[in-house]
Coordinates of C-alpha atoms in Angstrom, one line a residue:
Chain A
X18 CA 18.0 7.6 -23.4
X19 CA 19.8 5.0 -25.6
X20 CA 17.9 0.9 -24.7
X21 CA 20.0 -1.4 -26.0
X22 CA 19.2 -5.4 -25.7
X23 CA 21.1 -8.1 -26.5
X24 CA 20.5 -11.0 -27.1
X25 CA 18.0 -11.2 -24.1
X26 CA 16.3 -14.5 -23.9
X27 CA 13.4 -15.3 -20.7
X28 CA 12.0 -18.1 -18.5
X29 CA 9.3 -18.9 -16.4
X30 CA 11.1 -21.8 -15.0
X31 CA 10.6 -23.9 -18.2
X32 CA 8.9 -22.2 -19.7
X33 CA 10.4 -20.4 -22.2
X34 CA 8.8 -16.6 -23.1
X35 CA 11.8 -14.4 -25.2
X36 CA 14.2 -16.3 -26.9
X37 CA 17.3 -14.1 -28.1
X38 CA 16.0 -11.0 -29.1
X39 CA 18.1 -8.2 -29.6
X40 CA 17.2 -4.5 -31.1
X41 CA 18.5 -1.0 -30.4
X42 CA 16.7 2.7 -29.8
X43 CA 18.4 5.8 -29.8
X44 CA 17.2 8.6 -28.1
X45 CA 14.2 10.1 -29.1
X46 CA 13.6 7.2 -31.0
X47 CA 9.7 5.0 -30.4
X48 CA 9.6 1.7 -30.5
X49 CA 6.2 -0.1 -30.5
X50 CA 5.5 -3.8 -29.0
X51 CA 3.3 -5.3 -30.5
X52 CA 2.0 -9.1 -30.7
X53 CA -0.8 -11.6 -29.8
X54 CA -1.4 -12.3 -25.7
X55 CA 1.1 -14.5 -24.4
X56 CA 3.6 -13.5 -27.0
X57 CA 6.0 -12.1 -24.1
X58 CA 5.5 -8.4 -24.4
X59 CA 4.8 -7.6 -20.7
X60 CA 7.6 -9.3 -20.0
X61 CA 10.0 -7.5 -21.8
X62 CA 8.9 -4.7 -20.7
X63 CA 9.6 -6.4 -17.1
X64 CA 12.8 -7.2 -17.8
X65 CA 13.6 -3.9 -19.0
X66 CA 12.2 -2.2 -15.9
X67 CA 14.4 -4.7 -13.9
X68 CA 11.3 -6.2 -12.8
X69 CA 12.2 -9.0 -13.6
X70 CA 15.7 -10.3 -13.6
X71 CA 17.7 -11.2 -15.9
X72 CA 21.0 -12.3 -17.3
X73 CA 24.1 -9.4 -17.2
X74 CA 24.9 -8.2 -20.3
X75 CA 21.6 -8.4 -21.4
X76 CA 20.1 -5.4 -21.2
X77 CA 21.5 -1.3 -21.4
X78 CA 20.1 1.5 -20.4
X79 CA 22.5 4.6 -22.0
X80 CA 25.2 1.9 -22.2
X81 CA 25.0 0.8 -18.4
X82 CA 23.9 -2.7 -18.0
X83 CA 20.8 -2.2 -15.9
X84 CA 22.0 -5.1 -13.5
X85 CA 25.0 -2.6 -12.3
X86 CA 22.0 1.0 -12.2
X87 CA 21.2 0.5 -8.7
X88 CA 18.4 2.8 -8.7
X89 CA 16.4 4.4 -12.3
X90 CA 16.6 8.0 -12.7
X91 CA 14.4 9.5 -15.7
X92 CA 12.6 6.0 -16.2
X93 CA 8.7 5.8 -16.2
X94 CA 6.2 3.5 -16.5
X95 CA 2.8 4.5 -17.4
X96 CA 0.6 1.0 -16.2
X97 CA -2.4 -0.6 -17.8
X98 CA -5.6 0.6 -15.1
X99 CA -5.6 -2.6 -13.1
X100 CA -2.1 -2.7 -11.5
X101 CA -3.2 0.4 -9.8
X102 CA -5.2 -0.4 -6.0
X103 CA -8.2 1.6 -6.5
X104 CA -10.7 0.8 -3.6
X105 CA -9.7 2.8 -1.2
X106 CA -9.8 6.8 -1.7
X107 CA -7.2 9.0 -3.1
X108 CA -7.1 12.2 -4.9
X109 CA -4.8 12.5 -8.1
X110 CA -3.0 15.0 -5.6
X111 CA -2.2 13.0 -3.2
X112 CA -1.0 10.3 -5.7
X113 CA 1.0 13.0 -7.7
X114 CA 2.7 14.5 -5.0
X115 CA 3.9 11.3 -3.3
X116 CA 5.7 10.1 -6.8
X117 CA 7.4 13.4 -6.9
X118 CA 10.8 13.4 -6.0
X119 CA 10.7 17.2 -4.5
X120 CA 8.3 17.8 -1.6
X121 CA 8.0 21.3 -2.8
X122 CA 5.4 21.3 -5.5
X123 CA 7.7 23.5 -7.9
X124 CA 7.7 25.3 -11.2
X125 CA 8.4 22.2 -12.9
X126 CA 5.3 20.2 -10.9
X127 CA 2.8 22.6 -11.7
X128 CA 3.9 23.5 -15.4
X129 CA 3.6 19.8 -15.7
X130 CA -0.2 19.6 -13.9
X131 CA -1.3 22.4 -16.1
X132 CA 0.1 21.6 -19.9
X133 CA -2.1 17.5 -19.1
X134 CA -4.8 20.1 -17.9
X135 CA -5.2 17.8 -14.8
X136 CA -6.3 21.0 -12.6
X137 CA -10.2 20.4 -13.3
X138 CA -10.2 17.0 -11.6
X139 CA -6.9 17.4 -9.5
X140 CA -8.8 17.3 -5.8
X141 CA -11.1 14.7 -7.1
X142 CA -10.8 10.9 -5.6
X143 CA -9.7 8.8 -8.5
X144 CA -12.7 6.4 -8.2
X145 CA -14.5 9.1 -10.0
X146 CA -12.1 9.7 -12.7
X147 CA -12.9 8.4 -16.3
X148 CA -10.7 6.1 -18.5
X149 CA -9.2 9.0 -20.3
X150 CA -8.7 11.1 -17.3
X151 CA -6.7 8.4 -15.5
X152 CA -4.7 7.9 -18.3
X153 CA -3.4 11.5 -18.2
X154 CA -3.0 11.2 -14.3
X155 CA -0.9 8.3 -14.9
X156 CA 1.0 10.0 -17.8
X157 CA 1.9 13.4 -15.6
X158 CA 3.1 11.1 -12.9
X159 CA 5.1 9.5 -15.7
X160 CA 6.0 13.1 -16.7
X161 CA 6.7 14.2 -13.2
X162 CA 10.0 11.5 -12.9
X163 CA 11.4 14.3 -15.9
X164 CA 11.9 10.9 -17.8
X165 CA 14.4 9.8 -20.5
X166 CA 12.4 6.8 -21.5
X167 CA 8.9 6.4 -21.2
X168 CA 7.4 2.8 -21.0
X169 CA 3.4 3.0 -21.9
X170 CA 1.6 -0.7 -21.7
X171 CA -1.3 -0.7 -23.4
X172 CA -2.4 3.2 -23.6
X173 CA -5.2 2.9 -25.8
X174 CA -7.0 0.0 -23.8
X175 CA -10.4 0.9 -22.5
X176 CA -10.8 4.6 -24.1
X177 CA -13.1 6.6 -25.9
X178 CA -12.0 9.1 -29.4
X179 CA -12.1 11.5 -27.1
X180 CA -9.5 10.0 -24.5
X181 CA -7.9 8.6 -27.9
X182 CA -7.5 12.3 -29.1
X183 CA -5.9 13.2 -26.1
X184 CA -3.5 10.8 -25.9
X185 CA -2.5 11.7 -29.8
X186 CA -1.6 14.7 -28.4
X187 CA 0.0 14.0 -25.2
X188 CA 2.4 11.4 -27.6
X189 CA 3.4 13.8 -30.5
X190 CA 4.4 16.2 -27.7
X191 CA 6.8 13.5 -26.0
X192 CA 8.1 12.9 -29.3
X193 CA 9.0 16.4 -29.8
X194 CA 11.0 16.6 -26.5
X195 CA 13.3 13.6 -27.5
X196 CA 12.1 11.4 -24.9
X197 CA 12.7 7.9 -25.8
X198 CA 9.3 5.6 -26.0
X199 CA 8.4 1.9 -26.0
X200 CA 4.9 1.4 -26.1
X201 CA 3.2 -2.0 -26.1
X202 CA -0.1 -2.3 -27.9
X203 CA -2.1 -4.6 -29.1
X204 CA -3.7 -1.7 -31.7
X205 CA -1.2 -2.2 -35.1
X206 CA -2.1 0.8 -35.9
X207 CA -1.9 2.9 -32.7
X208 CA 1.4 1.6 -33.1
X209 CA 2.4 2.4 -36.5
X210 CA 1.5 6.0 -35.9
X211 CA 4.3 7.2 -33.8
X212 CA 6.6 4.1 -33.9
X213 CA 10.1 4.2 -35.6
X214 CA 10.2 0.6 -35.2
X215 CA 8.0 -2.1 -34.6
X216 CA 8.9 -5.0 -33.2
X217 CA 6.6 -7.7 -33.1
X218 CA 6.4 -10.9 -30.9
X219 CA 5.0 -14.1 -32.6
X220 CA 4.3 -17.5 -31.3
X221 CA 7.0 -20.0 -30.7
X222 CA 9.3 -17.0 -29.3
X223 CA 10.3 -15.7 -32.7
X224 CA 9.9 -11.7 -33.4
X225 CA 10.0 -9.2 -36.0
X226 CA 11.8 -6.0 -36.4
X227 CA 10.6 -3.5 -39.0
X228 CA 11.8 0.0 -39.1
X229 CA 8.4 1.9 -39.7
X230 CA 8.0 4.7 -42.7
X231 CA 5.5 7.1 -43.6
X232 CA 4.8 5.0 -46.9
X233 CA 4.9 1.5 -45.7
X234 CA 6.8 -0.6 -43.2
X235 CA 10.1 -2.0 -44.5
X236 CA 11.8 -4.5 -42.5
X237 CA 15.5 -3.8 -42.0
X238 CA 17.0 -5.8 -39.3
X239 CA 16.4 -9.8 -38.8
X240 CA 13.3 -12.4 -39.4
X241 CA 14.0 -14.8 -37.3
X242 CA 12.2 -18.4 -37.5
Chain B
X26 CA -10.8 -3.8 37.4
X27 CA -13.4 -1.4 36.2
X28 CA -16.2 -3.1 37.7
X29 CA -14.0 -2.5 41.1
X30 CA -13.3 1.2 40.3
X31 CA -17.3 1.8 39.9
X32 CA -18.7 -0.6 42.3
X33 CA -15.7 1.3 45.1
X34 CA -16.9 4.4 44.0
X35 CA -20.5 4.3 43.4
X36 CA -20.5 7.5 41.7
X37 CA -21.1 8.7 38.2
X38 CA -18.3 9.0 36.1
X39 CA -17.7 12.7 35.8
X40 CA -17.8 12.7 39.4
X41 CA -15.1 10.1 39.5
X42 CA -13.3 11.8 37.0
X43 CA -12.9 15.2 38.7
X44 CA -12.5 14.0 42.4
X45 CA -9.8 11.0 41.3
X46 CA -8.2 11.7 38.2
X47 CA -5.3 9.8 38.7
X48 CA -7.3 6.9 38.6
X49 CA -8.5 7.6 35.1
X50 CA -5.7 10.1 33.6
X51 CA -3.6 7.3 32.4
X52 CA -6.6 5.3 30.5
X53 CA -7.8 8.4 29.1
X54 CA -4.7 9.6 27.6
X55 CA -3.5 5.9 26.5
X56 CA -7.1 5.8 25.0
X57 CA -6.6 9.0 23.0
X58 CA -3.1 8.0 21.8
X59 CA -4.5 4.6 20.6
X60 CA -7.7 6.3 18.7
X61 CA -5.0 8.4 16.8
X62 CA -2.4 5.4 16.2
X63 CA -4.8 2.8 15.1
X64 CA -6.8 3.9 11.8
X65 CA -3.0 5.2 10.6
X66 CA -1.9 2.1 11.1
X67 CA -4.9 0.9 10.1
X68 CA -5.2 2.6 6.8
X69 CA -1.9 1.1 5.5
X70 CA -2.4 -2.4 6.5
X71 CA -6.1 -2.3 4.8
X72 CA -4.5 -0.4 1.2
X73 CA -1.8 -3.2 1.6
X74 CA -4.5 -5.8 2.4
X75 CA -2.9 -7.2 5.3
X76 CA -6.0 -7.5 7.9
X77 CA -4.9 -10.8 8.7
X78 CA -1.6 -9.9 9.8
X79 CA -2.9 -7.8 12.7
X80 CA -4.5 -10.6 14.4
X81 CA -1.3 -13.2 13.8
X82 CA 0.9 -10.4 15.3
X83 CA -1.6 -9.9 18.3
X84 CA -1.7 -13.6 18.9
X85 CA 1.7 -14.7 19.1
X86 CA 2.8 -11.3 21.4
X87 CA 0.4 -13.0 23.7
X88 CA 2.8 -15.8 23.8
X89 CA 5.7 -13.0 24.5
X90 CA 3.4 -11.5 27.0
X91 CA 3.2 -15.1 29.2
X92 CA 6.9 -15.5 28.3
X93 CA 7.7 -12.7 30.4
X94 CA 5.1 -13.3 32.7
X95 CA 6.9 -17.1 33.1
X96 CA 10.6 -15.8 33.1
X97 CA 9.2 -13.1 36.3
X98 CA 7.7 -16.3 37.8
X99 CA 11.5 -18.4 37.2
X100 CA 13.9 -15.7 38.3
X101 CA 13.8 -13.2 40.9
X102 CA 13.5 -10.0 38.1
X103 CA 10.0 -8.5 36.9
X104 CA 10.3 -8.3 33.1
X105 CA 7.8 -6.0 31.6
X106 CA 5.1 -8.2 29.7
X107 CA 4.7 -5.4 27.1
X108 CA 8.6 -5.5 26.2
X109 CA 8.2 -9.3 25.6
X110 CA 5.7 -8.7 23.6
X111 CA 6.9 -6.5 21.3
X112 CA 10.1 -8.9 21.0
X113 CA 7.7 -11.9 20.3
X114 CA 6.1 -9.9 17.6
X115 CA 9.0 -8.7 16.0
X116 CA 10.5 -12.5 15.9
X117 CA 6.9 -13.2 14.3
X118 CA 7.6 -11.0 11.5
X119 CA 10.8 -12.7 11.1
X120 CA 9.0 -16.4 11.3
X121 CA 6.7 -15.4 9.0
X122 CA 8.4 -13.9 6.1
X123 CA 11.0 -16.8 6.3
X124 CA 8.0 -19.0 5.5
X125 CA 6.6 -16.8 2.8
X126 CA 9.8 -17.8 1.1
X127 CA 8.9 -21.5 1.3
X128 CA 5.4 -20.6 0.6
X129 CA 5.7 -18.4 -2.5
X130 CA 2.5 -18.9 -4.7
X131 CA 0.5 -19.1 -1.0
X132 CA 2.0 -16.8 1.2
X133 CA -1.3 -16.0 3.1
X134 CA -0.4 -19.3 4.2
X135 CA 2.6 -18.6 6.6
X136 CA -0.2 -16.3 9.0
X137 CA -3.0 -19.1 10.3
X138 CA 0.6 -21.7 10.5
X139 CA 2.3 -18.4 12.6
X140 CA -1.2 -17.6 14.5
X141 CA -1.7 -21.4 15.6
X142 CA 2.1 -21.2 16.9
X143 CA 1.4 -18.4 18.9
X144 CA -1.3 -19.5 20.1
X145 CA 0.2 -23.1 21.3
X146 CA 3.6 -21.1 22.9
X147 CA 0.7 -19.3 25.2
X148 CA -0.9 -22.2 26.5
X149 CA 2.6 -23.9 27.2
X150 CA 3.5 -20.4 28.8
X151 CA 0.8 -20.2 30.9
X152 CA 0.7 -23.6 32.1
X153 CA 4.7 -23.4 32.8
X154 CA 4.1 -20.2 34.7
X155 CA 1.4 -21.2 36.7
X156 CA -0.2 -18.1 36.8
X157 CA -3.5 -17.1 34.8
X158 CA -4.7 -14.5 36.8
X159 CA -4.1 -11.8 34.1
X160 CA -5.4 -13.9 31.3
X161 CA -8.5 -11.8 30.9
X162 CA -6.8 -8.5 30.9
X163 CA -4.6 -9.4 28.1
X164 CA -7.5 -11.4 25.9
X165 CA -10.0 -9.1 26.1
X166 CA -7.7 -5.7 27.1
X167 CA -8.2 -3.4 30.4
X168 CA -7.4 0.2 29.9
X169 CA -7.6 0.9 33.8
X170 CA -4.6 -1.3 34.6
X171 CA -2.4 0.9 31.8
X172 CA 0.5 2.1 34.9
X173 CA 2.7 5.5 34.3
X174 CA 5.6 3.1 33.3
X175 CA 3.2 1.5 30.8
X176 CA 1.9 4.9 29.1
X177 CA 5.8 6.0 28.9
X178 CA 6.6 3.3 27.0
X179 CA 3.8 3.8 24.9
X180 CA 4.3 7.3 24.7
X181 CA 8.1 6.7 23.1
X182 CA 7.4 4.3 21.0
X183 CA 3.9 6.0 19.4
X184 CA 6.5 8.7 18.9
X185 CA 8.6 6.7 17.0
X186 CA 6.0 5.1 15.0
X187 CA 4.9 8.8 13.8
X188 CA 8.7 9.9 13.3
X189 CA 8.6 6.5 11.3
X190 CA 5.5 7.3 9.3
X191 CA 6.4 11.3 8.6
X192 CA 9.9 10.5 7.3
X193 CA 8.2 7.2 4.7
X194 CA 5.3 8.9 4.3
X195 CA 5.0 9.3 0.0
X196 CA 7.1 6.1 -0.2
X197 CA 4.8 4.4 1.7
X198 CA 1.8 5.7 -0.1
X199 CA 3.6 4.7 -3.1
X200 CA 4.0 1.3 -2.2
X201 CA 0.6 1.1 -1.1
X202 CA -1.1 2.0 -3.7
X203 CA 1.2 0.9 -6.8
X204 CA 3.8 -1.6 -5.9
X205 CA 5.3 -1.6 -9.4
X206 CA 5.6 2.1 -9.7
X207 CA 6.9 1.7 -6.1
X208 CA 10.0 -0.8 -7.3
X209 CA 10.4 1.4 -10.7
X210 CA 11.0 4.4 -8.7
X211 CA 13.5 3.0 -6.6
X212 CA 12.2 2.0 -3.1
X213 CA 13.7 -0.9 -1.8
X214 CA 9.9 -2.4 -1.4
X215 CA 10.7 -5.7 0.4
X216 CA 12.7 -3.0 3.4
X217 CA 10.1 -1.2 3.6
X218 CA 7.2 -3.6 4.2
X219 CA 9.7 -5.1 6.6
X220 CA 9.6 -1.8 8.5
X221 CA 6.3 -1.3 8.5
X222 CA 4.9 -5.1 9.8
X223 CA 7.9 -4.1 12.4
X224 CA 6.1 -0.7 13.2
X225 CA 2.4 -2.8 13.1
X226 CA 4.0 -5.5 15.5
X227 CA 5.3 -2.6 17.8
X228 CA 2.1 -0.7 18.1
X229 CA 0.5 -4.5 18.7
X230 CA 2.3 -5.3 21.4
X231 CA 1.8 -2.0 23.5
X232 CA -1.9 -1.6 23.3
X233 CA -2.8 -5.4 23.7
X234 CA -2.5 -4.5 27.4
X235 CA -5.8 -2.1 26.7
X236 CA -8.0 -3.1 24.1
X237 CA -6.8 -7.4 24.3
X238 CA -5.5 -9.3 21.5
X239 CA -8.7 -11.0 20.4
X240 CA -10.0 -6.8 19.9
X241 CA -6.9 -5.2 18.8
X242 CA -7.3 -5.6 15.1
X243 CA -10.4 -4.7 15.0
X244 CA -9.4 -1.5 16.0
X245 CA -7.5 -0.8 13.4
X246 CA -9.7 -1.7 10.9
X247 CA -13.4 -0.8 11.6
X248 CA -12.9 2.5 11.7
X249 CA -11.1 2.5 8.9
X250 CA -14.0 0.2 7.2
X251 CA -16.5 3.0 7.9
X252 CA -14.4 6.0 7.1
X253 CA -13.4 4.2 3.3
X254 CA -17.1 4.2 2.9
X255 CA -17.2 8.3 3.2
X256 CA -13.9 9.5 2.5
X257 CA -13.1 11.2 -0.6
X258 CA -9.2 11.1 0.0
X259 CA -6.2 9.4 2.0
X260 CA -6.0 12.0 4.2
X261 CA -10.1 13.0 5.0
X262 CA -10.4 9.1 5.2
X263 CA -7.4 8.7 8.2
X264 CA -9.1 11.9 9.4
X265 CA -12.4 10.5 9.9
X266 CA -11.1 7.2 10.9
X267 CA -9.5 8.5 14.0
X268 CA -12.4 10.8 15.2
X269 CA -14.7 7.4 14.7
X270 CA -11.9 5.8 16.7
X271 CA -11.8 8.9 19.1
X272 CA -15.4 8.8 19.9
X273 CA -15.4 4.9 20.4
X274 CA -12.9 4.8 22.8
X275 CA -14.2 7.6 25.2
X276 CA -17.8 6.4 24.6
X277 CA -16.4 2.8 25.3
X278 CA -14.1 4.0 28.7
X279 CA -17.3 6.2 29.8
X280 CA -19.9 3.3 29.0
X281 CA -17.6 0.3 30.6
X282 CA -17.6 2.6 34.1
X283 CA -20.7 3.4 33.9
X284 CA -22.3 -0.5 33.1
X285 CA -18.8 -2.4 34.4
X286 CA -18.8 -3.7 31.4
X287 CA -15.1 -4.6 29.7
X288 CA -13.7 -2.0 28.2
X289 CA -12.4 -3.2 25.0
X290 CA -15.7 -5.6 24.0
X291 CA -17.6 -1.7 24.2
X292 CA -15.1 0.4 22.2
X293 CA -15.3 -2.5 19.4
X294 CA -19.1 -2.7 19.7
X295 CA -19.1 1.3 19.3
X296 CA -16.7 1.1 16.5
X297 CA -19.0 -1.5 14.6
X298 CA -22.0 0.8 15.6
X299 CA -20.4 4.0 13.9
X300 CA -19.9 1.7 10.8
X301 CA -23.3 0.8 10.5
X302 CA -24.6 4.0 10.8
X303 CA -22.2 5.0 8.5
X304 CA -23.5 2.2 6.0
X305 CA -26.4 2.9 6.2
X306 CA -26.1 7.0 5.4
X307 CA -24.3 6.2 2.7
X308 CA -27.7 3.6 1.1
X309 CA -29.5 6.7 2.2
X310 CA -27.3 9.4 0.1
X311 CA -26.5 7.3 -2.8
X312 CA -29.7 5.9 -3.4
X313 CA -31.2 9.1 -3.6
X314 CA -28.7 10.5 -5.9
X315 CA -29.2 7.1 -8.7
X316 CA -32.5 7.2 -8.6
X317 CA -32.6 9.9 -12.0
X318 CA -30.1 8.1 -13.5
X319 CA -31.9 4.7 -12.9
X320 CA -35.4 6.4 -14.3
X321 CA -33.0 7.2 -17.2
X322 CA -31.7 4.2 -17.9
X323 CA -35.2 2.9 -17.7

């Protein structure tokens, strides 16, 4: 899926949080978010998942402005742990299978359930789930919308190598399938390793957008001050 | 009422029960419908954290039920109570999520300013209609005085409100438990809670007649409370919420004939009861299986 954004600029009433930024992904392409808290990048993400709303002619998802898509097809959104309500009991199955569009539990559901390997814990009440573990439930249900364009905020908050290692994995196979990424991350590096760009959100509502390479990051598109 | 029944009858309750059950098949079937309807209603409000909305609902379709009471009184046609009600609580889903809008960092605040409303309209009601005689039933609920056109109301509508529930079903899980995934996925979120305070306002307004609006919340959320505490999913958790809600209910109707003791007050008690016994298995089980891991942290 192509994201376009143009000249996109935010409020809070006064106060402002993006001020004109503008960048472009192709498909398959990753972009990484990354900046100090406050810098804005939960709110792009916002604005891109229509979240929060915002001028027309901002914002294109595969060349529609997202203020004319009425409903997302092959958009998802893996959260950060706390946006999830996680007092009362639920299995991962019961969360899976109420986010997939089918009520059949097909070839495609249960391909996707196995390759994340959430079978050992897929009965089990997600209070009892560990960081890593919820991550990957979060990611199939991601998986399970058969997305375009993947969304991750923060992945890497709160985990372990292992968890780490398995999210390595689970990212270099997205990137394989052509599936677009924006990940926001406070880890530079986390970033760097699967970003083709980097965009990064400063104080003061400026940003930086530097294409990444395997032998250093070059910047390519605009400083703005 | 159900201090008349026992006190006429001076016999046990079984007795009662197999020499007049049309005195008691109503209650008992209303009873059972409500121990189903309740902790699935229950369940939702609790992941959504509305608790307080059950209670602002019940209150003002008090006011609808002396409405009705007051128009009866004023013209010469009997207007159900029950159908008021569930107008009265409708309009006070309407009342209150206009004020949320005014209200939009506090919007907890639009349910005591809806509840005190309610509350005032039934006073004015009351005193207009001149008639209090029922005031008890309705405050602290009397399953015995459910009539046939009473449980066929209920029945329609409780079929509804499961026709409602099996058609929303993932959305609404979806909304409950993750309202952003919820809006990203395409449910229209603000509808759909809409629907659902609708369906909690509806299921309000019929049972107030049996369990009372000062109980009927708790219904819906004690057993629900105690099942939370043991349930290992969604659906085990509703499961175990309605046979604790089951058990209080015909305890509670068995108990109140026995002892003429209101209905409602018992199965609420018995609910409460079921939860503490609950809480305290749980103490039991749980501090039993830390206490290795505690002598290993040691």
């Amino acid at each position: 899926m192509r994201v376009r954004i143009n000249n996109l600029s935010f409020a809070y009433g006064q106060k402002v949080v993006l001020s004109d930024i503008n960048f472009s992904l192709n498909s398959g392409e990753t972009l990484a978010i990354v900046g100090r808290n406050g810098t804005g990048k939960t709110t792009l993400v916002k604005c891109i998942l229509k979240l929060l709303k915002v001028p027309p002619k901002t914002i294109f998802l595969d060349d529609i402005d997202i203020n004319e898509i009425r409903k997302f097809h092959n958009i998802a959104y893996v959260p950060q742990r706390p946006e999830f309500n996680y007092e009362f009991p639920i299995t991962v199955k019961e969360i899976l299978s109420a986010s997939y569009p089918s009520r059949k539990h097909d070839f495609y559901y249960k391909s996707t359930i196995n390759s994340l390997q959430i079978n050992k814990f897929y009965n089990e009440n997600i209070n009892n789930l560990s960081g890593g573990q919820l991550q990957r439930v979060f990611i199939t249900r991601a998986l399970l919308a058969k997305p375009k364009l993947i969304i991750f905020d923060e992945p890497t908050v709160g985990m372990d190598v292992e968890s780490m290692n398995e999210l390595n994995l689970i990212l270099n196979k997205l990137k394989s399938q052509n599936i677009t990424m924006i990940i926001v991350t406070h880890d530079h590096n986390f970033g760097l390793r699967y970003a083709d760009y980097i965009l990064k959100l400063d104080d003061n509502f400026t940003y930086t957008l530097e294409t990444n390479t395997p032998n250093n990051i070059l910047e390519i598109k605009e400083d703005k001050q | 009422m159900i201090a008349f029944i026992s006190s006429f009858l001076d016999i046990s309750f079984f007795e009662a029960l197999t020499k007049y059950p049309e005195l008691f098949l109503n209650a008992l079937i209303a009873g059972i419908i409500i121990g189903i309807v309740a902790p699935l209603i229950g369940s939702i409000i609790i992941v959504r954290r509305l608790s307080l909305i059950a209670d602002t609902l019940s209150h003002f379709s008090l006011a609808g039920v002396y409405f009705g009471v007051l128009l009866s009184n004023m013209f010469d046609f009997k207007i159900s109570p029950i159908f008021m009600a569930v107008v009265f609580s409708i309009l006070c889903t309407i009342i209150m999520e206009f004020l949320s809008g005014f209200f939009k960092n506090y919007k907890e605040l639009s349910m005591p300013i809806v509840m005190s409303f309610g509350t005032a309209l039934s006073g004015i009601f009351i005193a207009l209609s001149k008639s209090s005689t029922a005031l008890n039933g309705y405050l602290f609920g009397s399953i015995f005085t459910v009539s046939t056109t009473d449980l066929m109301i209920i029945l329609s509508l409780t079929a509804l409100i499961f026709i409602f529930i099996a058609i929303f079903y993932r959305k609404i899980i979806t909304l409950c438990f993750d309202e952003t995934q919820a809006k990203i996925s395409g449910i229209k979120t603000k509808v759909l809670q809409y629907f659902i305070t609708i369906v909690l306002a509806i299921f309000i307004s019929l049972f107030i007649k049996i369990v009372g609006v000062l109980l009927i919340s708790s219904l819906m959320i004690i057993p629900v409370s105690a099942s939370m505490l043991i349930g290992r999913s969604y659906k085990q958790t509703c499961i175990i919420s309605i046979i604790i809600s089951e058990l209080a209910i015909l305890l509670g109707i068995y108990l109140s004939y026995t002892f003429s003791l209101p209905t409602g007050s018992l199965i609420v008690l018995l609910s409460i009861a079921f939860m503490i016994v609950i809480m305290i298995i749980r103490y039991i089980v749980r501090g039993k299986k830390r206490k290795p891991e505690d002598i290993n942290n040691e």
